[in-house]
Tab-separated table of N, CA and C and ligand atoms in Angstrom:
chain	number	residue	atom	x	y	z
A	1	MET	N	-10.297	-23.495	25.009
A	1	MET	CA	-9.151	-23.030	24.200
A	1	MET	C	-9.595	-22.395	22.879
A	2	ILE	N	-10.582	-23.018	22.220
A	2	ILE	CA	-11.034	-22.471	20.929
A	2	ILE	C	-11.602	-21.053	21.099
A	3	GLU	N	-12.314	-20.853	22.204
A	3	GLU	CA	-12.895	-19.513	22.440
A	3	GLU	C	-11.776	-18.480	22.584
A	4	LYS	N	-10.718	-18.861	23.273
A	4	LYS	CA	-9.576	-17.961	23.439
A	4	LYS	C	-8.919	-17.682	22.079
A	5	LEU	N	-8.766	-18.729	21.279
A	5	LEU	CA	-8.151	-18.547	19.963
A	5	LEU	C	-9.024	-17.662	19.071
A	6	ASP	N	-10.348	-17.843	19.160
A	6	ASP	CA	-11.263	-16.994	18.384
A	6	ASP	C	-11.059	-15.522	18.737
A	7	ARG	N	-10.948	-15.278	20.037
A	7	ARG	CA	-10.780	-13.895	20.510
A	7	ARG	C	-9.458	-13.321	20.002
A	8	LEU	N	-8.416	-14.123	20.092
A	8	LEU	CA	-7.093	-13.661	19.643
A	8	LEU	C	-7.060	-13.449	18.131
A	9	ALA	N	-7.764	-14.318	17.399
A	9	ALA	CA	-7.788	-14.191	15.930
A	9	ALA	C	-8.494	-12.896	15.525
A	10	LYS	N	-9.602	-12.612	16.183
A	10	LYS	CA	-10.335	-11.369	15.870
A	10	LYS	C	-9.471	-10.154	16.163
A	11	ASN	N	-8.751	-10.220	17.253
A	11	ASN	CA	-7.842	-9.142	17.631
A	11	ASN	C	-6.721	-8.975	16.624
A	12	ALA	N	-6.162	-10.101	16.201
A	12	ALA	CA	-5.035	-10.074	15.265
A	12	ALA	C	-5.457	-9.483	13.919
A	13	ALA	N	-6.729	-9.652	13.556
A	13	ALA	CA	-7.208	-9.106	12.279
A	13	ALA	C	-7.065	-7.581	12.243
A	14	GLN	N	-7.107	-6.962	13.416
A	14	GLN	CA	-6.940	-5.499	13.480
A	14	GLN	C	-5.544	-5.091	13.022
A	15	ARG	N	-4.612	-6.010	13.100
A	15	ARG	CA	-3.224	-5.684	12.749
A	15	ARG	C	-2.887	-6.021	11.297
A	16	ALA	N	-3.892	-6.432	10.530
A	16	ALA	CA	-3.657	-6.779	9.123
A	16	ALA	C	-3.023	-5.607	8.373
A	17	TYR	N	-2.131	-5.949	7.466
A	17	TYR	CA	-1.613	-4.945	6.529
A	17	TYR	C	-2.195	-5.328	5.166
A	18	SER	N	-3.304	-4.710	4.817
A	18	SER	CA	-4.010	-5.134	3.608
A	18	SER	C	-4.527	-3.937	2.810
A	19	PRO	N	-3.606	-3.048	2.378
A	19	PRO	CA	-4.052	-1.872	1.643
A	19	PRO	C	-4.603	-2.188	0.255
A	20	TYR	N	-4.320	-3.369	-0.268
A	20	TYR	CA	-4.729	-3.679	-1.646
A	20	TYR	C	-6.103	-4.322	-1.711
A	21	SER	N	-6.386	-5.256	-0.793
A	21	SER	CA	-7.694	-5.925	-0.826
A	21	SER	C	-8.676	-5.299	0.164
A	22	GLY	N	-8.161	-4.684	1.216
A	22	GLY	CA	-9.047	-4.167	2.251
A	22	GLY	C	-9.636	-5.252	3.130
A	23	ILE	N	-9.172	-6.477	2.950
A	23	ILE	CA	-9.672	-7.598	3.749
A	23	ILE	C	-8.709	-7.852	4.898
A	24	ARG	N	-9.265	-7.846	6.097
A	24	ARG	CA	-8.432	-8.094	7.283
A	24	ARG	C	-8.666	-9.511	7.770
A	25	VAL	N	-7.580	-10.263	7.897
A	25	VAL	CA	-7.687	-11.638	8.391
A	25	VAL	C	-6.745	-11.777	9.585
A	26	GLY	N	-7.236	-12.431	10.616
A	26	GLY	CA	-6.407	-12.730	11.781
A	26	GLY	C	-6.460	-14.215	12.051
A	27	ALA	N	-5.389	-14.744	12.591
A	27	ALA	CA	-5.354	-16.168	12.922
A	27	ALA	C	-4.668	-16.350	14.261
A	28	ALA	N	-5.050	-17.411	14.942
A	28	ALA	CA	-4.400	-17.770	16.203
A	28	ALA	C	-4.276	-19.285	16.242
A	29	VAL	N	-3.138	-19.746	16.713
A	29	VAL	CA	-2.916	-21.192	16.821
A	29	VAL	C	-2.454	-21.522	18.233
A	30	ALA	N	-2.755	-22.752	18.642
A	30	ALA	CA	-2.201	-23.292	19.885
A	30	ALA	C	-1.281	-24.429	19.498
A	31	ASP	N	-0.148	-24.509	20.165
A	31	ASP	CA	0.766	-25.613	19.859
A	31	ASP	C	0.542	-26.764	20.840
A	32	GLU	N	1.386	-27.789	20.753
A	32	GLU	CA	1.199	-28.996	21.555
A	32	GLU	C	1.329	-28.725	23.062
A	33	ALA	N	1.984	-27.612	23.402
A	33	ALA	CA	2.169	-27.285	24.821
A	33	ALA	C	1.133	-26.266	25.298
A	34	GLY	N	0.211	-25.895	24.419
A	34	GLY	CA	-0.808	-24.916	24.795
A	34	GLY	C	-0.362	-23.480	24.627
A	35	ARG	N	0.806	-23.300	24.053
A	35	ARG	CA	1.249	-21.923	23.798
A	35	ARG	C	0.472	-21.380	22.602
A	36	VAL	N	0.167	-20.090	22.638
A	36	VAL	CA	-0.616	-19.526	21.540
A	36	VAL	C	0.192	-18.484	20.771
A	37	PHE	N	-0.078	-18.427	19.477
A	37	PHE	CA	0.616	-17.510	18.579
A	37	PHE	C	-0.413	-16.933	17.612
A	38	THR	N	-0.162	-15.719	17.172
A	38	THR	CA	-1.129	-15.081	16.274
A	38	THR	C	-0.455	-14.625	14.983
A	39	GLY	N	-1.279	-14.329	13.996
A	39	GLY	CA	-0.780	-13.802	12.731
A	39	GLY	C	-1.872	-12.988	12.064
A	40	CYS	N	-1.462	-12.158	11.114
A	40	CYS	CA	-2.429	-11.402	10.310
A	40	CYS	C	-1.950	-11.460	8.866
A	41	ASN	N	-2.848	-11.154	7.939
A	41	ASN	CA	-2.400	-11.125	6.543
A	41	ASN	C	-1.527	-9.903	6.294
A	42	ILE	N	-0.512	-10.096	5.475
A	42	ILE	CA	0.456	-9.036	5.174
A	42	ILE	C	0.594	-8.978	3.650
A	43	GLU	N	0.021	-7.925	3.071
A	43	GLU	CA	0.019	-7.824	1.608
A	43	GLU	C	1.258	-7.097	1.106
A	44	ASN	N	1.426	-7.150	-0.209
A	44	ASN	CA	2.603	-6.551	-0.834
A	44	ASN	C	2.199	-5.972	-2.181
A	45	ALA	N	2.890	-4.909	-2.586
A	45	ALA	CA	2.611	-4.297	-3.886
A	45	ALA	C	2.793	-5.313	-5.009
A	46	SER	N	3.682	-6.255	-4.828
A	46	SER	CA	3.817	-7.385	-5.742
A	46	SER	C	2.883	-8.468	-5.184
A	47	TYR	N	1.646	-8.457	-5.646
A	47	TYR	CA	0.554	-9.172	-4.969
A	47	TYR	C	0.884	-10.601	-4.537
A	48	GLY	N	1.642	-11.296	-5.392
A	48	GLY	CA	1.916	-12.709	-5.114
A	48	GLY	C	2.735	-12.940	-3.851
A	49	LEU	N	3.357	-11.912	-3.336
A	49	LEU	CA	4.159	-12.057	-2.121
A	49	LEU	C	3.315	-11.993	-0.842
A	50	THR	N	2.034	-11.737	-1.027
A	50	THR	CA	1.136	-11.626	0.140
A	50	THR	C	1.207	-12.864	1.019
A	51	LEU	N	1.233	-12.616	2.325
A	51	LEU	CA	1.207	-13.708	3.299
A	51	LEU	C	-0.181	-13.769	3.932
A	52	CYS	N	-0.736	-14.968	3.970
A	52	CYS	CA	-2.026	-15.156	4.644
A	52	CYS	C	-1.812	-15.191	6.162
A	53	ALA	N	-2.853	-14.810	6.886
A	53	ALA	CA	-2.786	-14.767	8.351
A	53	ALA	C	-2.454	-16.133	8.949
A	54	GLU	N	-3.048	-17.188	8.406
A	54	GLU	CA	-2.836	-18.525	8.971
A	54	GLU	C	-1.370	-18.933	8.868
A	55	ARG	N	-0.782	-18.663	7.710
A	55	ARG	CA	0.622	-19.064	7.541
A	55	ARG	C	1.554	-18.230	8.414
A	56	VAL	N	1.208	-16.964	8.611
A	56	VAL	CA	2.022	-16.136	9.511
A	56	VAL	C	1.952	-16.693	10.935
A	57	ALA	N	0.751	-17.077	11.376
A	57	ALA	CA	0.597	-17.618	12.735
A	57	ALA	C	1.344	-18.944	12.879
A	58	ILE	N	1.214	-19.811	11.887
A	58	ILE	CA	1.887	-21.120	11.955
A	58	ILE	C	3.404	-20.934	11.926
A	59	ALA	N	3.876	-20.068	11.057
A	59	ALA	CA	5.321	-19.829	10.961
A	59	ALA	C	5.859	-19.236	12.265
A	60	THR	N	5.092	-18.351	12.870
A	60	THR	CA	5.505	-17.754	14.147
A	60	THR	C	5.615	-18.833	15.215
A	61	ALA	N	4.651	-19.747	15.232
A	61	ALA	CA	4.667	-20.833	16.217
A	61	ALA	C	5.880	-21.744	15.992
A	62	VAL	N	6.102	-22.124	14.761
A	62	VAL	CA	7.206	-23.045	14.461
A	62	VAL	C	8.549	-22.375	14.762
A	63	ALA	N	8.650	-21.106	14.437
A	63	ALA	CA	9.898	-20.386	14.715
A	63	ALA	C	10.171	-20.286	16.210
A	64	ALA	N	9.106	-20.379	17.009
A	64	ALA	CA	9.261	-20.319	18.469
A	64	ALA	C	9.452	-21.702	19.073
A	65	GLY	N	9.485	-22.724	18.220
A	65	GLY	CA	9.766	-24.073	18.716
A	65	GLY	C	8.602	-25.037	18.701
A	66	ALA	N	7.443	-24.609	18.226
A	66	ALA	CA	6.294	-25.519	18.160
A	66	ALA	C	6.596	-26.658	17.185
A	67	THR	N	6.151	-27.843	17.551
A	67	THR	CA	6.332	-28.979	16.628
A	67	THR	C	5.003	-29.484	16.082
A	68	SER	N	3.896	-29.081	16.710
A	68	SER	CA	2.600	-29.402	16.112
A	68	SER	C	1.581	-28.328	16.488
A	69	ILE	N	0.559	-28.256	15.646
A	69	ILE	CA	-0.516	-27.292	15.863
A	69	ILE	C	-1.730	-28.071	16.367
A	70	ALA	N	-2.171	-27.715	17.577
A	70	ALA	CA	-3.281	-28.439	18.200
A	70	ALA	C	-4.639	-27.872	17.802
A	71	ALA	N	-4.674	-26.585	17.485
A	71	ALA	CA	-5.933	-25.942	17.079
A	71	ALA	C	-5.616	-24.624	16.397
A	72	LEU	N	-6.489	-24.256	15.472
A	72	LEU	CA	-6.312	-22.993	14.745
A	72	LEU	C	-7.642	-22.276	14.666
A	73	SER	N	-7.583	-20.984	14.818
A	73	SER	CA	-8.784	-20.167	14.641
A	73	SER	C	-8.457	-19.051	13.660
A	74	VAL	N	-9.424	-18.719	12.830
A	74	VAL	CA	-9.195	-17.650	11.859
A	74	VAL	C	-10.421	-16.740	11.835
A	75	ALA	N	-10.167	-15.454	11.665
A	75	ALA	CA	-11.264	-14.474	11.632
A	75	ALA	C	-11.050	-13.550	10.453
A	76	ILE	N	-12.134	-13.243	9.758
A	76	ILE	CA	-12.037	-12.339	8.611
A	76	ILE	C	-12.878	-11.116	8.905
A	77	HIS	N	-12.362	-9.981	8.515
A	77	HIS	CA	-13.115	-8.757	8.741
A	77	HIS	C	-13.101	-7.920	7.473
A	78	ASP	N	-14.247	-7.855	6.851
A	78	ASP	CA	-14.400	-6.983	5.687
A	78	ASP	C	-15.884	-6.755	5.495
A	79	ASP	N	-16.279	-5.514	5.482
A	79	ASP	CA	-17.704	-5.202	5.432
A	79	ASP	C	-18.380	-5.775	4.192
A	80	GLY	N	-17.611	-5.878	3.114
A	80	GLY	CA	-18.240	-6.340	1.875
A	80	GLY	C	-18.112	-7.824	1.619
A	81	ALA	N	-17.340	-8.541	2.436
A	81	ALA	CA	-17.068	-9.948	2.128
A	81	ALA	C	-18.184	-10.864	2.625
A	82	ASP	N	-18.371	-11.952	1.917
A	82	ASP	CA	-19.365	-12.946	2.285
A	82	ASP	C	-18.701	-13.931	3.246
A	83	VAL	N	-18.750	-13.603	4.544
A	83	VAL	CA	-18.006	-14.408	5.518
A	83	VAL	C	-18.565	-15.820	5.659
A	84	GLU	N	-19.821	-16.018	5.263
A	84	GLU	CA	-20.401	-17.354	5.396
A	84	GLU	C	-19.619	-18.385	4.595
A	85	ARG	N	-18.942	-17.933	3.586
A	85	ARG	CA	-18.256	-18.885	2.709
A	85	ARG	C	-16.761	-18.945	2.962
A	86	PHE	N	-16.296	-18.193	3.964
A	86	PHE	CA	-14.854	-18.133	4.180
A	86	PHE	C	-14.331	-19.344	4.937
A	87	VAL	N	-13.346	-19.990	4.372
A	87	VAL	CA	-12.552	-20.991	5.100
A	87	VAL	C	-11.103	-20.746	4.673
A	88	PRO	N	-10.136	-21.229	5.461
A	88	PRO	CA	-8.732	-21.019	5.085
A	88	PRO	C	-8.447	-21.512	3.667
A	89	CYS	N	-7.602	-20.776	2.961
A	89	CYS	CA	-7.321	-21.121	1.563
A	89	CYS	C	-6.535	-22.431	1.487
A	90	GLY	N	-6.533	-23.008	0.300
A	90	GLY	CA	-5.869	-24.301	0.096
A	90	GLY	C	-4.389	-24.276	0.427
A	91	ALA	N	-3.728	-23.169	0.113
A	91	ALA	CA	-2.287	-23.083	0.400
A	91	ALA	C	-2.044	-23.144	1.911
A	92	CYS	N	-2.887	-22.448	2.680
A	92	CYS	CA	-2.722	-22.468	4.138
A	92	CYS	C	-3.045	-23.837	4.712
A	93	LEU	N	-4.044	-24.507	4.143
A	93	LEU	CA	-4.371	-25.853	4.622
A	93	LEU	C	-3.217	-26.810	4.344
A	94	GLN	N	-2.619	-26.706	3.162
A	94	GLN	CA	-1.476	-27.568	2.852
A	94	GLN	C	-0.297	-27.238	3.768
A	95	PHE	N	-0.117	-25.974	4.074
A	95	PHE	CA	0.956	-25.544	4.998
A	95	PHE	C	0.710	-26.132	6.383
A	96	LEU	N	-0.566	-26.114	6.795
A	96	LEU	CA	-0.953	-26.646	8.101
A	96	LEU	C	-0.783	-28.162	8.167
A	97	ALA	N	-0.895	-28.809	7.021
A	97	ALA	CA	-0.835	-30.282	6.975
A	97	ALA	C	0.449	-30.828	7.592
A	98	GLU	N	1.519	-30.051	7.514
A	98	GLU	CA	2.803	-30.496	8.088
A	98	GLU	C	2.732	-30.660	9.601
A	99	PHE	N	1.829	-29.923	10.233
A	99	PHE	CA	1.843	-29.806	11.689
A	99	PHE	C	0.528	-30.223	12.346
A	100	ALA	N	-0.435	-30.680	11.558
A	100	ALA	CA	-1.758	-30.984	12.101
A	100	ALA	C	-2.147	-32.427	11.834
A	101	GLU	N	-3.184	-32.866	12.549
A	101	GLU	CA	-3.775	-34.191	12.356
A	101	GLU	C	-5.159	-33.991	11.740
A	102	PRO	N	-5.722	-35.041	11.143
A	102	PRO	CA	-7.083	-34.889	10.593
A	102	PRO	C	-8.084	-34.371	11.619
A	103	ALA	N	-7.883	-34.707	12.899
A	103	ALA	CA	-8.846	-34.299	13.934
A	103	ALA	C	-8.586	-32.899	14.490
A	104	THR	N	-7.524	-32.260	14.067
A	104	THR	CA	-7.205	-30.915	14.574
A	104	THR	C	-8.367	-29.957	14.307
A	105	ARG	N	-8.742	-29.212	15.334
A	105	ARG	CA	-9.892	-28.306	15.213
A	105	ARG	C	-9.499	-27.008	14.505
A	106	VAL	N	-10.335	-26.629	13.566
A	106	VAL	CA	-10.160	-25.355	12.852
A	106	VAL	C	-11.452	-24.558	13.024
A	107	SER	N	-11.352	-23.452	13.717
A	107	SER	CA	-12.520	-22.604	13.942
A	107	SER	C	-12.471	-21.421	12.985
A	108	VAL	N	-13.561	-21.180	12.298
A	108	VAL	CA	-13.669	-20.004	11.439
A	108	VAL	C	-14.717	-19.101	12.087
A	109	CYS	N	-14.239	-18.008	12.656
A	109	CYS	CA	-15.120	-17.138	13.441
A	109	CYS	C	-16.349	-16.703	12.647
A	110	ASP	N	-17.497	-16.786	13.245
A	110	ASP	CA	-18.788	-16.409	12.654
A	110	ASP	C	-19.204	-17.316	11.497
A	111	VAL	N	-18.487	-18.384	11.285
A	111	VAL	CA	-18.845	-19.333	10.216
A	111	VAL	C	-19.139	-20.698	10.823
A	112	GLY	N	-18.160	-21.258	11.536
A	112	GLY	CA	-18.370	-22.576	12.132
A	112	GLY	C	-17.072	-23.239	12.511
A	113	GLU	N	-17.205	-24.457	12.996
A	113	GLU	CA	-16.032	-25.200	13.422
A	113	GLU	C	-15.899	-26.463	12.593
A	114	PHE	N	-14.677	-26.763	12.215
A	114	PHE	CA	-14.394	-27.887	11.333
A	114	PHE	C	-13.241	-28.689	11.919
A	115	THR	N	-13.037	-29.883	11.368
A	115	THR	CA	-11.763	-30.545	11.624
A	115	THR	C	-10.892	-30.253	10.407
A	116	PHE	N	-9.585	-30.330	10.640
A	116	PHE	CA	-8.671	-30.114	9.519
A	116	PHE	C	-8.973	-31.104	8.394
A	117	GLY	N	-9.259	-32.353	8.765
A	117	GLY	CA	-9.550	-33.391	7.771
A	117	GLY	C	-10.778	-33.104	6.920
A	118	GLU	N	-11.729	-32.372	7.481
A	118	GLU	CA	-12.919	-32.001	6.690
A	118	GLU	C	-12.561	-30.974	5.631
A	119	LEU	N	-11.620	-30.094	5.960
A	119	LEU	CA	-11.282	-28.999	5.053
A	119	LEU	C	-10.284	-29.416	3.981
A	120	LEU	N	-9.378	-30.324	4.341
A	120	LEU	CA	-8.403	-30.818	3.351
A	120	LEU	C	-8.330	-32.347	3.500
A	121	THR	N	-9.057	-33.004	2.643
A	121	THR	CA	-9.174	-34.460	2.781
A	121	THR	C	-7.907	-35.189	2.343
A	122	ASN	N	-7.232	-34.626	1.354
A	122	ASN	CA	-6.058	-35.323	0.823
A	122	ASN	C	-4.855	-34.401	0.679
A	123	PRO	N	-4.190	-34.070	1.781
A	123	PRO	CA	-2.993	-33.216	1.665
A	123	PRO	C	-1.890	-33.928	0.894
A	124	PHE	N	-1.036	-33.156	0.307
A	124	PHE	CA	0.163	-33.716	-0.332
A	124	PHE	C	1.147	-34.072	0.772
A	125	VAL	N	1.561	-35.316	0.826
A	125	VAL	CA	2.507	-35.717	1.871
A	125	VAL	C	3.659	-36.497	1.227
A	126	VAL	N	4.830	-36.319	1.787
A	126	VAL	CA	6.007	-37.071	1.364
A	126	VAL	C	6.463	-37.873	2.572
A	127	THR	N	6.544	-39.162	2.430
A	127	THR	CA	6.951	-39.982	3.592
A	127	THR	C	8.283	-40.670	3.318
B	1	THU	N1	-6.180	-14.320	3.128
B	1	THU	C1	-5.764	-14.853	4.327
B	1	THU	O1	-5.113	-14.179	5.130
B	1	THU	N2	-6.114	-16.128	4.596
B	1	THU	C2	-6.820	-16.956	3.763
B	1	THU	O2	-7.056	-18.109	4.091
B	1	THU	C3	-7.308	-16.440	2.488
B	1	THU	C4	-6.917	-15.056	2.136
B	1	THU	C5	-5.830	-12.923	2.832
B	1	THU	C6	-4.790	-12.767	1.772
B	1	THU	C7	-5.125	-11.390	1.219
B	1	THU	O3	-4.436	-10.410	1.970
B	1	THU	C8	-6.604	-11.228	1.446
B	1	THU	O4	-6.974	-12.241	2.375
B	1	THU	C9	-7.429	-11.352	0.204
B	1	THU	O5	-7.165	-12.543	-0.449
């Protein structure tokens, strides 16, 4: 499944709308039923409105009825970026926290594979 998500994430990066940063990010998630959804980053002239690829993919899944995210893959494409250091941003990890478990697999294409718990040890939670 992770290999499939990696492939879909790389593909989704081609659809990025990123005229301001030039950085293309794609994401793919699988839900609890094995359904897959993708997202890309979508920038805006008002920079703060930019949507990250991971949040677009998660929102697409939830809007389609997903109740949990079983795995996420993200791919970054930018000739000048240091991909070795790329992991999903803190906002996306906190967004993912609603739908993931500490053991949920997060693959960062060309970087490595992590568990969600490794990337965000202490999410903000309201119980
Ligand atoms: N970006 C993502 O799509 N995901 C992340 O986890 C970090 C950053 C996007 C947002 C923006 O379009 C570009 O990368 C540069 O920050």
